[in-house]
Amino acid sequence: MTAAITVPTTSSRPTARTVQTSVPVRDALRQITTLAWRALVKMRRNPEQLVDVTFMPVLFTVMFGLMFGGAISGSTAHYLPILIPGIIAMTTVTSCLAAGVQIREDMDKGVFDRFRSLPIARIAPLAGPMMADLARYAIASSVTITVGVIMGYRPGGGVLGVAAGIVLAVILGWSLAWIFLWIGTSARSVGAVQGMSMMVMFPLAFLSNAFVPVDTLPGWLQAVTRVNPVSHVVSALRDLMNDGAVTAQVGWALLGCAAVAAIFIPLAVRSYSRQV
Amino acid sequence: MTTQSLPQFGRSNGSSPSAIPAVEARSLTKRFGTNLAVDNIDLTVMEGEIFGVLGPNGAGKTTVLNMLATLLPIDGGEARIFGYDVRSQGHAVRQLIGVTGQFASVDENLTGRENLWMFGRLQGLSSKRAHSIADDLLAQFDLTEAAHRPISQFSGGMRRRLDLAASLITRPALIFLDEPTTGLDPRNRNQMWDTIRDLVAQGSTILLTTQYLDEADALAGRVAVIDRGRKVAEGTPGQLKTQIGTSSLRVQMSEAANTGAAVALAADLTSDTPVVSPTGSGFSVKLSDANQAADVLIALRNHGLDITNATVEQPSLDDVFFTLTGHESETPIPETEANKS
Ligand SMILES: Nc1ncnc2c1ncn2[C@@H]1O[C@H](COP(=O)(O)OP(=O)(O)OP(=O)(O)O)[C@@H](O)[C@H]1O
Ligand SMILES: [Mg+2]
């Protein structure tokens, strides 16, 4: 190239434009889907990011099935209807842990400075990747169910019950991810995000009815497991997948997820907006 | 200052610049812990001009720009962009500006074309239009061949150009450029300068930072010199030079051995102490009158001291900087090992 760069005249005089005071919902949705597209392209080009939603669920299902099966219910086959919903919840919780680490890494990159300088909805750079992550939760729960079926799990709820279970797991992942997103946008380094996320992830996954019957626990622990939304999701998953029944637990599970989202979306957006 | 009238956008008469400044900052201040990174800086940039913020490493240039671009909270003072308050009307401000930061702000995982498409979509273009503008910009910035390569395989100069292209998708009224030519080779640097002038010719206003004095001189209509967070001078490059008011004669000797004798002659004929060049093969001396240049050269000739080159130079902004801040600008050499050894 020898000639000088001529900038294309793509619009009229730069200042001859109107300024909006807020982002219309339609624009915000387009921004979110655009950024979800970006996250999906990233996932496709870095397939190693999918290890936690593919190999991990396989490992968990096989390991927990063989280890606890005999001890708790007498045999693996008996334990699977209790175990599989628990593992779905657990793999969902572990796979939304990555949301915090990813947003932290992303925010340290230059492209986030540009997002911040664009007139886009504040929530879009957070909600976009969150939308792409729905695919991760769907993969994680599908893998778990598939491995379960191979090991002898026969869901009584049939295809519909299982599909409803996967949808519920995706909803759980989406709402819990806001907790990790909040950690990711508040903590200073990837290491700190990882450490803090672990501290949140373990109680969420294990202080629940995911792997053991609650009535075997001491009283105070029972109280803790009862307020943990993961417990309600696990119960709802069991009802949906094993019995094909839409019970009150499903309602409690959805309510729990909604409560988590209602608390942590504003927190995450605020700490994200504050970031220097 | 009179009260600000409401911003008038979408006016039909496009030729006369608005009376509202593109940038108006009063007592802008930023503190990082105990470090006063920006200390009471006033800036006014009129629509249609190229305004340069000149300063050495750590002067606070990036911090000023980031505050004006809503990327950093303002600790003290106030700033308006086309009349919109940066603190309370950030969303309006972001619709009027394009920002090319000091460090590349494009997505490493995407190709050049995908990046531009994404930024176009984010700013409300249809998918088709975003693609066509992306292709136009890639062609204009000589990146067509690299359009489908991931950014991680781009050279530094290519990234820089893509970065600027990404700021121009919606033709913002005010463009912030943080050290736009750092890391570019001379040819690309000149092209970047032409691009910047072109943008202004088409109606944009530019606020750029630079640590290159010649760049501010070549591009900017007005310059603010900042040092350690303070504004130490402001004016046209010409005004700043007249503050120093002297030109200088630079002479290159054929034989370095003659430099001493030549310097002695020059010292007699001018009222300045000549400075020997770092290699010892020449010197420069300040002139209070341009005719002194002839005096010195004639004297050298008469003494049989051959020269290979002689130039009379206008005072550079380097001189200005030295006079204003009392210390050398650290610009040309990175501060690290380069000075030692
Ligand atoms: N995020 C930050 N936290 C703490 N201090 C900061 C931060 N950003 C900048 N500083 C400090 O503020 C001062 C001004 O920095 P700034 O980046 O604005 O300088 P600059 O003029 O852009 O320099 P350069 O030419 O090196 O880009 C420096 O002393 C720097 O150390
Ligand atoms: Mg800087």
XYZ file of C-alpha atoms and ligand atoms in Angstrom:
649
model
C 0.000 0.000 0.000
C 1.378 3.364 -0.922
C -1.589 5.695 -0.776
C -2.648 7.249 2.473
C -5.458 5.582 4.312
C -8.698 7.264 3.456
C -11.320 6.760 6.036
C -14.615 5.715 4.477
C -17.392 8.203 4.765
C -19.911 5.822 6.215
C -22.301 8.311 7.707
C -23.132 11.957 7.616
C -21.363 14.526 9.764
C -20.287 12.809 12.954
C -22.087 15.096 15.365
C -25.319 15.102 13.406
C -26.819 12.351 15.487
C -29.180 11.960 18.335
C -28.044 10.765 21.713
C -30.039 8.236 23.685
C -30.197 8.351 27.428
C -30.518 4.600 27.917
C -30.222 1.391 25.941
C -33.529 0.144 24.481
C -34.290 -3.452 25.461
C -34.085 -4.639 21.860
C -30.593 -3.216 21.490
C -29.543 -4.747 24.804
C -30.738 -8.158 23.637
C -28.806 -7.832 20.402
C -25.698 -6.857 22.352
C -26.110 -9.841 24.651
C -26.518 -12.285 21.778
C -23.533 -10.746 19.981
C -21.380 -11.268 23.046
C -22.792 -14.771 23.492
C -21.655 -15.442 19.934
C -18.195 -14.222 20.891
C -18.100 -16.606 23.855
C -19.244 -19.534 21.721
C -16.548 -18.840 19.109
C -14.033 -18.778 21.936
C -15.341 -22.101 23.258
C -15.103 -23.655 19.824
C -11.529 -22.465 19.339
C -10.425 -23.531 22.816
C -12.112 -26.918 23.249
C -9.997 -27.636 26.345
C -12.361 -25.275 28.165
C -15.011 -27.975 27.904
C -13.122 -30.553 29.981
C -15.047 -29.636 33.121
C -18.390 -30.304 31.446
C -17.402 -33.514 29.634
C -14.748 -35.604 31.376
C -15.508 -34.399 34.887
C -19.150 -35.554 34.861
C -18.038 -38.953 33.546
C -15.464 -39.219 36.297
C -17.886 -38.088 39.011
C -20.659 -40.419 37.917
C -18.478 -43.505 37.685
C -16.534 -42.718 40.845
C -19.465 -41.806 43.080
C -21.644 -44.566 41.654
C -19.116 -47.283 42.411
C -17.862 -45.845 45.698
C -21.062 -44.832 47.447
C -23.510 -47.108 45.681
C -22.838 -50.134 47.808
C -22.314 -48.263 51.044
C -25.459 -46.167 51.060
C -28.181 -48.049 49.239
C -26.836 -51.555 49.227
C -26.236 -51.651 45.477
C -25.233 -49.320 42.678
C -28.484 -49.840 40.752
C -30.552 -48.792 43.744
C -28.435 -45.779 44.356
C -28.421 -44.416 40.801
C -31.885 -42.716 40.918
C -30.727 -40.857 44.016
C -27.178 -40.341 42.809
C -27.678 -39.109 39.230
C -29.772 -36.023 40.134
C -27.191 -35.243 42.818
C -24.329 -35.495 40.360
C -26.189 -33.360 37.820
C -26.514 -30.655 40.451
C -22.888 -31.019 41.477
C -21.456 -30.919 37.941
C -23.653 -27.915 37.237
C -22.279 -26.117 40.290
C -18.676 -26.981 39.368
C -19.147 -25.935 35.758
C -20.551 -22.532 36.641
C -17.488 -21.945 38.787
C -15.610 -21.295 35.534
C -17.807 -18.247 34.857
C -16.033 -16.224 37.543
C -12.538 -17.181 36.448
C -13.385 -16.482 32.823
C -14.826 -13.038 33.473
C -11.761 -12.141 35.539
C -9.433 -13.230 32.734
C -11.584 -11.409 30.218
C -11.674 -8.193 32.207
C -7.904 -8.150 32.390
C -7.784 -8.171 28.601
C -7.849 -5.105 26.423
C -11.065 -5.957 24.653
C -13.001 -5.308 27.851
C -11.742 -1.729 27.883
C -13.399 -1.309 24.546
C -16.640 -2.850 25.758
C -16.606 -0.350 28.581
C -16.082 2.553 26.208
C -18.989 1.563 23.940
C -22.550 2.774 24.446
C -23.828 -0.686 25.254
C -25.916 -2.027 28.121
C -23.776 -2.395 31.225
C -25.013 -5.913 31.716
C -24.227 -7.148 28.193
C -20.565 -8.130 28.696
C -21.685 -10.223 31.677
C -24.941 -11.592 30.302
C -23.457 -12.517 26.906
C -21.004 -15.144 28.186
C -23.681 -16.295 30.631
C -25.953 -17.057 27.712
C -23.223 -19.039 25.966
C -22.588 -20.963 29.174
C -26.120 -22.376 29.037
C -24.662 -24.767 26.465
C -22.065 -25.896 29.006
C -24.668 -26.758 31.644
C -26.746 -28.632 29.089
C -23.675 -30.612 28.034
C -22.707 -31.393 31.636
C -26.120 -32.733 32.618
C -26.570 -34.671 29.370
C -23.203 -36.354 29.828
C -24.069 -37.280 33.410
C -27.380 -38.795 32.383
C -25.814 -40.714 29.511
C -23.149 -42.221 31.753
C -25.842 -43.002 34.309
C -27.913 -44.826 31.708
C -24.863 -46.819 30.663
C -24.361 -47.789 34.314
C -27.954 -48.969 34.576
C -29.981 -45.882 35.472
C -33.521 -46.099 34.101
C -35.272 -42.757 34.636
C -38.938 -43.365 35.392
C -39.901 -39.911 34.182
C -39.095 -40.892 30.603
C -37.785 -38.562 27.930
C -39.958 -35.679 29.071
C -38.921 -36.000 32.680
C -35.255 -36.108 31.705
C -35.636 -33.130 29.373
C -37.343 -31.170 32.133
C -34.493 -32.157 34.447
C -31.897 -30.840 32.016
C -33.793 -27.568 31.679
C -33.907 -27.228 35.459
C -30.179 -27.954 35.695
C -29.481 -25.261 33.103
C -31.602 -22.800 35.086
C -29.679 -23.741 38.235
C -26.356 -23.216 36.458
C -27.409 -19.877 35.060
C -28.570 -18.489 38.383
C -25.671 -19.812 40.485
C -23.184 -18.516 37.921
C -24.103 -14.975 38.958
C -22.571 -15.701 42.379
C -19.291 -16.658 40.741
C -19.565 -13.757 38.340
C -19.876 -11.454 41.324
C -16.758 -13.020 42.849
C -14.996 -12.769 39.502
C -15.781 -9.085 39.106
C -14.880 -8.205 42.707
C -11.673 -10.158 43.326
C -8.411 -8.832 41.982
C -6.699 -11.869 40.533
C -7.601 -15.139 38.897
C -6.041 -16.987 41.837
C -8.216 -15.139 44.331
C -11.304 -15.807 42.240
C -10.460 -19.486 42.144
C -9.904 -19.741 45.871
C -13.039 -17.865 46.823
C -15.146 -19.713 44.266
C -14.021 -23.045 45.712
C -15.059 -21.901 49.161
C -18.522 -21.132 47.840
C -18.752 -24.137 45.548
C -18.077 -26.887 48.099
C -20.761 -25.934 50.630
C -23.242 -25.327 47.819
C -22.646 -28.760 46.334
C -22.089 -30.841 49.486
C -24.179 -29.174 52.183
C -27.210 -30.446 50.335
C -29.152 -33.612 49.867
C -27.191 -34.395 46.698
C -25.387 -37.471 48.033
C -26.815 -38.393 51.405
C -30.314 -38.539 52.851
C -30.813 -35.390 54.901
C -32.335 -37.165 57.904
C -28.991 -38.821 58.683
C -27.477 -35.385 59.362
C -27.346 -33.497 62.673
C -30.164 -30.995 63.162
C -28.274 -27.792 62.416
C -26.864 -29.259 59.227
C -30.347 -30.248 58.158
C -31.357 -26.626 58.519
C -28.441 -25.556 56.343
C -29.240 -28.066 53.632
C -32.855 -26.953 53.647
C -32.056 -23.321 52.773
C -29.561 -24.386 50.106
C -31.336 -23.949 46.758
C -29.263 -26.832 45.395
C -31.150 -29.219 47.728
C -34.471 -28.162 46.290
C -33.141 -28.527 42.766
C -31.887 -32.022 43.583
C -35.283 -32.989 45.035
C -37.043 -31.484 42.039
C -34.698 -33.336 39.661
C -35.510 -36.619 41.441
C -39.233 -35.937 41.169
C -39.028 -34.931 37.523
C -36.630 -37.583 36.254
C -37.550 -40.569 38.407
C -41.310 -40.048 38.706
C -42.145 -37.604 35.944
C -43.941 -35.580 38.612
C -44.069 -31.793 38.759
C -44.092 -31.379 42.522
C -43.941 -28.458 44.903
C -40.178 -29.040 45.038
C -39.986 -27.894 41.422
C -41.613 -24.646 42.465
C -39.236 -24.245 45.423
C -36.285 -24.982 43.149
C -37.312 -22.323 40.657
C -37.996 -19.873 43.457
C -34.567 -20.573 44.947
C -32.879 -19.984 41.593
C -34.840 -16.777 41.091
C -33.845 -15.562 44.551
C -30.154 -16.226 43.883
C -30.349 -14.396 40.560
C -32.274 -11.485 42.078
C -29.583 -11.011 44.715
C -26.467 -11.583 42.681
C -27.279 -9.982 39.312
C -27.323 -6.461 40.810
C -24.214 -7.225 42.881
C -22.320 -8.536 39.861
C -23.365 -5.662 37.613
C -22.431 -3.139 40.271
C -18.991 -4.520 40.969
C -18.406 -4.879 37.249
C -19.353 -1.247 36.611
C -17.102 -0.119 39.426
C -14.041 -1.902 38.137
C -11.266 0.460 37.241
C -17.719 30.951 32.476
C -21.326 31.348 31.442
C -23.812 28.616 32.030
C -23.778 25.816 29.532
C -26.557 25.832 26.982
C -28.116 22.536 26.084
C -26.221 20.419 23.595
C -27.559 20.833 20.102
C -27.269 17.622 18.217
C -28.845 16.876 14.906
C -28.697 20.494 13.814
C -29.169 20.924 10.103
C -26.431 23.438 9.428
C -23.407 21.192 9.400
C -20.679 23.595 8.368
C -20.177 25.881 11.345
C -18.544 24.263 14.341
C -20.644 24.252 17.454
C -19.849 26.723 20.186
C -19.886 23.865 22.667
C -16.376 22.548 23.170
C -15.782 18.915 22.280
C -13.956 18.538 25.580
C -14.155 20.816 28.541
C -12.373 19.701 31.684
C -12.002 21.785 34.838
C -9.576 20.925 37.633
C -9.489 17.302 36.592
C -7.860 15.280 39.351
C -7.039 11.622 39.884
C -5.356 10.030 42.842
C -4.023 6.483 43.027
C -3.435 5.986 46.729
C -1.038 8.754 47.633
C 0.090 9.238 44.052
C -1.504 12.310 42.501
C -1.543 11.015 38.926
C -3.540 13.950 37.521
C -3.417 17.222 39.377
C -5.924 19.985 38.593
C -5.752 19.839 34.833
C -7.911 22.158 32.719
C -8.438 21.267 29.084
C -10.632 22.728 26.381
C -10.755 21.111 22.973
C -12.845 22.817 20.306
C -14.783 20.895 17.719
C -12.754 20.067 14.630
C -9.276 20.426 16.059
C -6.455 18.041 16.795
C -5.405 18.566 20.362
C -2.219 16.967 21.596
C -1.405 15.981 25.154
C 2.325 15.730 25.376
C 4.307 14.285 28.230
C 6.911 11.720 29.228
C 6.230 8.261 30.713
C 4.051 8.431 33.782
C 2.993 12.040 33.181
C -0.673 11.109 33.461
C -1.708 11.169 29.791
C -3.500 7.829 29.801
C -5.180 8.651 33.091
C -6.554 11.924 31.690
C -7.855 10.188 28.594
C -9.406 7.329 30.525
C -11.237 9.723 32.795
C -12.613 11.666 29.836
C -13.629 8.413 28.120
C -15.625 7.259 31.192
C -13.176 4.409 31.757
C -11.871 5.731 35.061
C -13.865 7.496 37.776
C -13.049 11.186 38.141
C -11.773 11.968 41.623
C -11.970 15.744 41.461
C -13.093 18.473 39.089
C -15.500 18.007 36.240
C -15.484 17.180 32.577
C -17.944 17.628 29.750
C -17.933 16.074 26.306
C -20.010 18.121 23.847
C -21.780 19.504 26.876
C -22.575 16.138 28.440
C -21.284 15.564 31.919
C -18.822 12.676 31.934
C -19.719 11.623 35.464
C -23.507 11.677 35.266
C -24.150 11.217 31.544
C -21.628 8.534 30.726
C -23.935 6.724 28.379
C -24.450 9.835 26.244
C -20.710 10.489 26.243
C -19.960 6.955 25.074
C -22.191 7.494 22.052
C -20.067 10.424 20.943
C -16.561 9.085 21.420
C -14.283 6.497 19.922
C -11.397 5.286 22.023
C -8.153 3.765 20.839
C -6.286 2.973 24.007
C -2.572 2.699 24.503
C -2.793 -1.079 24.439
C -4.658 -3.079 21.834
C -8.297 -3.558 22.748
C -9.455 -6.149 20.285
C -10.340 -9.769 20.939
C -7.431 -12.182 20.598
C -9.683 -15.145 19.926
C -11.378 -13.592 16.923
C -10.122 -12.714 13.467
C -9.781 -9.119 12.342
C -13.018 -9.253 10.415
C -14.902 -10.920 13.258
C -13.694 -8.239 15.625
C -14.940 -5.402 13.461
C -18.216 -7.204 12.804
C -18.737 -7.724 16.524
C -18.092 -4.077 17.394
C -20.429 -3.016 14.583
C -23.186 -5.290 15.874
C -22.701 -4.015 19.395
C -23.251 -0.500 18.127
C -26.494 -1.235 16.412
C -25.547 -2.118 12.835
C -27.356 -4.883 11.011
C -25.266 -7.980 10.428
C -24.937 -7.210 6.725
C -23.970 -3.601 7.261
C -21.493 -4.594 9.967
C -19.858 -6.957 7.489
C -19.656 -4.371 4.746
C -18.197 -1.707 7.029
C -15.751 -4.269 8.387
C -14.604 -5.060 4.862
C -14.304 -1.371 3.978
C -12.226 -0.634 7.047
C -10.020 -3.691 6.532
C -9.330 -2.508 2.993
C -8.644 1.062 4.096
C -6.207 -0.073 6.740
C -4.439 -2.550 4.486
C -5.596 -5.525 6.492
C -7.640 -7.371 3.875
C -5.112 -10.175 3.583
C -5.085 -10.649 7.322
C -8.851 -10.371 7.675
C -9.340 -14.034 8.441
C -6.339 -14.529 10.671
C -6.743 -14.546 14.440
C -5.390 -11.419 16.110
C -2.842 -13.483 17.999
C -0.997 -13.798 14.685
C -1.044 -10.062 13.940
C 2.085 -7.941 14.137
C 2.114 -5.013 16.540
C 1.518 -2.508 13.748
C -1.374 -4.537 12.357
C -2.999 -4.652 15.770
C -2.595 -0.923 16.139
C -4.309 -0.310 12.814
C -7.111 -2.750 13.548
C -7.548 -1.045 16.875
C -8.018 2.330 15.242
C -10.326 0.821 12.639
C -12.463 -0.593 15.441
C -12.875 2.908 16.882
C -14.126 4.319 13.578
C -17.027 1.982 12.860
C -19.675 4.515 13.772
C -17.629 7.607 12.878
C -17.576 9.095 16.360
C -17.563 12.864 16.719
C -14.649 12.808 19.131
C -11.821 10.333 18.915
C -9.365 9.655 21.714
C -6.048 8.262 20.569
C -3.594 7.194 23.233
C -0.135 7.160 21.674
C -1.437 6.208 18.229
C 1.957 5.725 16.610
C 3.954 4.066 19.360
C 5.437 0.913 17.888
C 4.768 1.785 14.249
C 7.516 1.839 11.645
C 8.173 5.197 9.935
C 6.008 4.416 6.913
C 3.050 3.287 8.985
C 3.584 6.229 11.259
C 3.218 8.635 8.372
C 0.141 6.808 7.181
C -1.346 7.038 10.651
C -0.709 10.773 10.616
C -2.473 11.078 7.272
C -5.370 9.031 8.585
C -5.685 11.285 11.606
C -5.669 14.417 9.435
C -8.227 12.772 7.193
C -10.538 12.108 10.101
C -10.416 15.743 11.073
C -11.023 16.836 7.493
C -14.186 14.766 7.626
C -15.425 16.495 10.725
C -14.103 14.518 13.682
C -12.318 16.056 16.619
C -9.177 14.357 17.886
C -7.617 14.310 21.311
C -4.355 12.425 21.144
C -1.515 11.779 23.514
C 2.038 11.352 22.483
C 5.491 11.281 23.903
C 6.953 12.215 20.541
C 7.548 15.896 20.330
C 7.742 15.917 16.562
C 4.389 14.164 16.405
C 2.665 16.843 18.448
C 4.385 19.424 16.295
C 3.334 17.774 13.042
C -0.253 16.962 13.931
C -1.684 19.059 16.672
C -3.183 22.496 16.319
C -2.805 22.975 20.040
C -0.733 21.162 22.594
C -0.888 20.801 26.354
C 2.378 19.756 27.918
C 1.918 17.733 31.071
C 4.504 16.514 33.502
C 3.954 14.553 36.717
C 0.213 15.113 36.571
C 0.378 18.883 36.078
C -0.190 20.922 32.983
C 2.971 22.953 32.518
C 2.137 24.720 29.263
C -0.472 25.026 26.583
C -0.618 26.639 23.175
C 0.059 26.067 19.517
C 3.368 24.374 18.784
C 4.505 27.726 17.363
C 3.614 29.596 20.552
C 5.479 27.092 22.633
C 8.522 27.477 20.469
C 8.531 31.248 20.719
C 8.653 30.834 24.473
C 12.145 29.539 23.881
C 12.795 31.890 21.036
C 16.106 30.642 19.679
C 17.113 28.528 16.774
C 20.326 26.568 16.796
C 23.095 25.595 14.430
C 24.072 21.976 14.236
C 27.392 21.143 12.589
C 28.905 17.814 11.689
C 32.725 17.811 11.350
C 34.625 15.785 8.750
C 37.141 14.790 11.376
C 36.184 14.349 14.986
C 39.628 15.600 15.989
C 38.675 19.075 14.805
C 35.584 19.328 16.963
C 37.418 20.938 19.860
C 38.818 23.736 17.730
C 35.461 24.277 16.040
C 33.636 24.482 19.369
C 36.118 27.108 20.553
C 35.435 29.236 17.462
C 31.680 28.873 17.841
C 31.843 29.835 21.490
C 33.681 33.049 20.580
C 31.151 34.032 17.926
C 27.930 33.274 19.795
C 26.754 34.001 23.295
C 26.077 30.328 23.977
C 28.181 27.412 25.133
C 28.189 24.878 22.295
C 27.166 21.326 23.096
C 29.334 18.561 21.662
C 27.331 15.741 20.105
C 27.408 12.370 21.895
C 29.701 10.867 19.241
C 32.102 13.780 19.502
C 32.022 14.386 15.761
C 29.980 17.566 15.849
C 28.316 20.164 18.005
C 25.285 22.380 18.240
C 25.086 25.935 19.415
C 22.145 28.248 20.138
C 21.864 31.370 18.031
C 20.491 34.669 19.191
C 20.424 35.819 15.569
C 20.305 33.699 12.413
C 23.274 35.603 10.931
C 25.489 34.078 13.579
C 25.180 30.820 11.667
C 27.015 32.386 8.731
C 29.645 33.844 11.055
C 30.403 30.455 12.540
C 30.521 28.680 9.188
C 32.782 31.335 7.640
C 35.122 31.109 10.605
C 35.302 27.330 10.257
C 36.116 27.715 6.563
C 38.803 30.283 7.223
C 40.439 27.980 9.721
C 40.357 25.071 7.295
C 38.041 23.010 9.489
C 36.010 20.902 7.041
C 32.422 20.046 7.761
C 30.175 17.368 6.307
C 26.866 18.888 7.268
C 25.371 22.013 8.794
C 21.749 22.776 9.622
C 19.929 25.629 11.276
C 17.138 24.229 13.396
C 14.028 25.771 14.849
C 13.789 25.164 18.557
C 12.287 21.735 18.965
C 9.582 20.890 21.413
C 12.358 18.995 23.176
C 13.875 22.339 24.037
C 10.469 23.601 25.060
C 9.986 20.644 27.297
C 13.368 21.083 28.888
C 12.733 24.744 29.548
C 9.265 24.131 30.972
C 9.966 21.227 33.244
C 13.598 21.734 34.075
C 14.446 18.173 33.164
C 14.958 16.244 29.988
C 12.021 14.489 28.446
C 12.681 10.798 28.824
C 10.903 10.018 25.647
C 13.190 8.593 23.014
C 14.837 5.966 25.170
C 12.840 3.464 27.195
C 13.702 4.019 30.825
C 14.980 0.510 31.421
C 18.475 -0.756 30.677
C 19.003 1.531 27.703
C 20.612 4.292 29.730
C 22.904 2.140 31.803
C 25.946 0.015 30.943
N -4.343 1.737 37.854
C -3.374 2.434 38.471
N -3.102 2.231 39.764
C -2.155 2.939 40.393
N -1.390 3.867 39.802
C -1.600 4.122 38.508
C -2.601 3.399 37.767
N -2.586 3.863 36.495
C -1.635 4.796 36.443
N -1.026 4.963 37.645
C 0.025 5.939 37.956
O -0.405 7.192 37.519
C 0.641 7.910 36.928
C 0.259 8.331 35.529
O 0.130 7.182 34.734
P -0.339 7.230 33.221
O -0.511 5.833 32.779
O -1.494 8.134 33.098
O 0.913 7.883 32.517
P 1.175 8.116 30.962
O 1.446 9.554 30.796
O 0.079 7.526 30.165
O 2.516 7.309 30.750
P 3.030 6.441 29.494
O 3.654 7.370 28.552
O 4.040 5.528 30.119
O 1.854 5.711 28.953
C 1.867 7.013 36.998
O 2.630 7.405 38.101
C 1.294 5.643 37.218
O 2.168 4.868 37.987
Mg -0.059 6.068 28.785
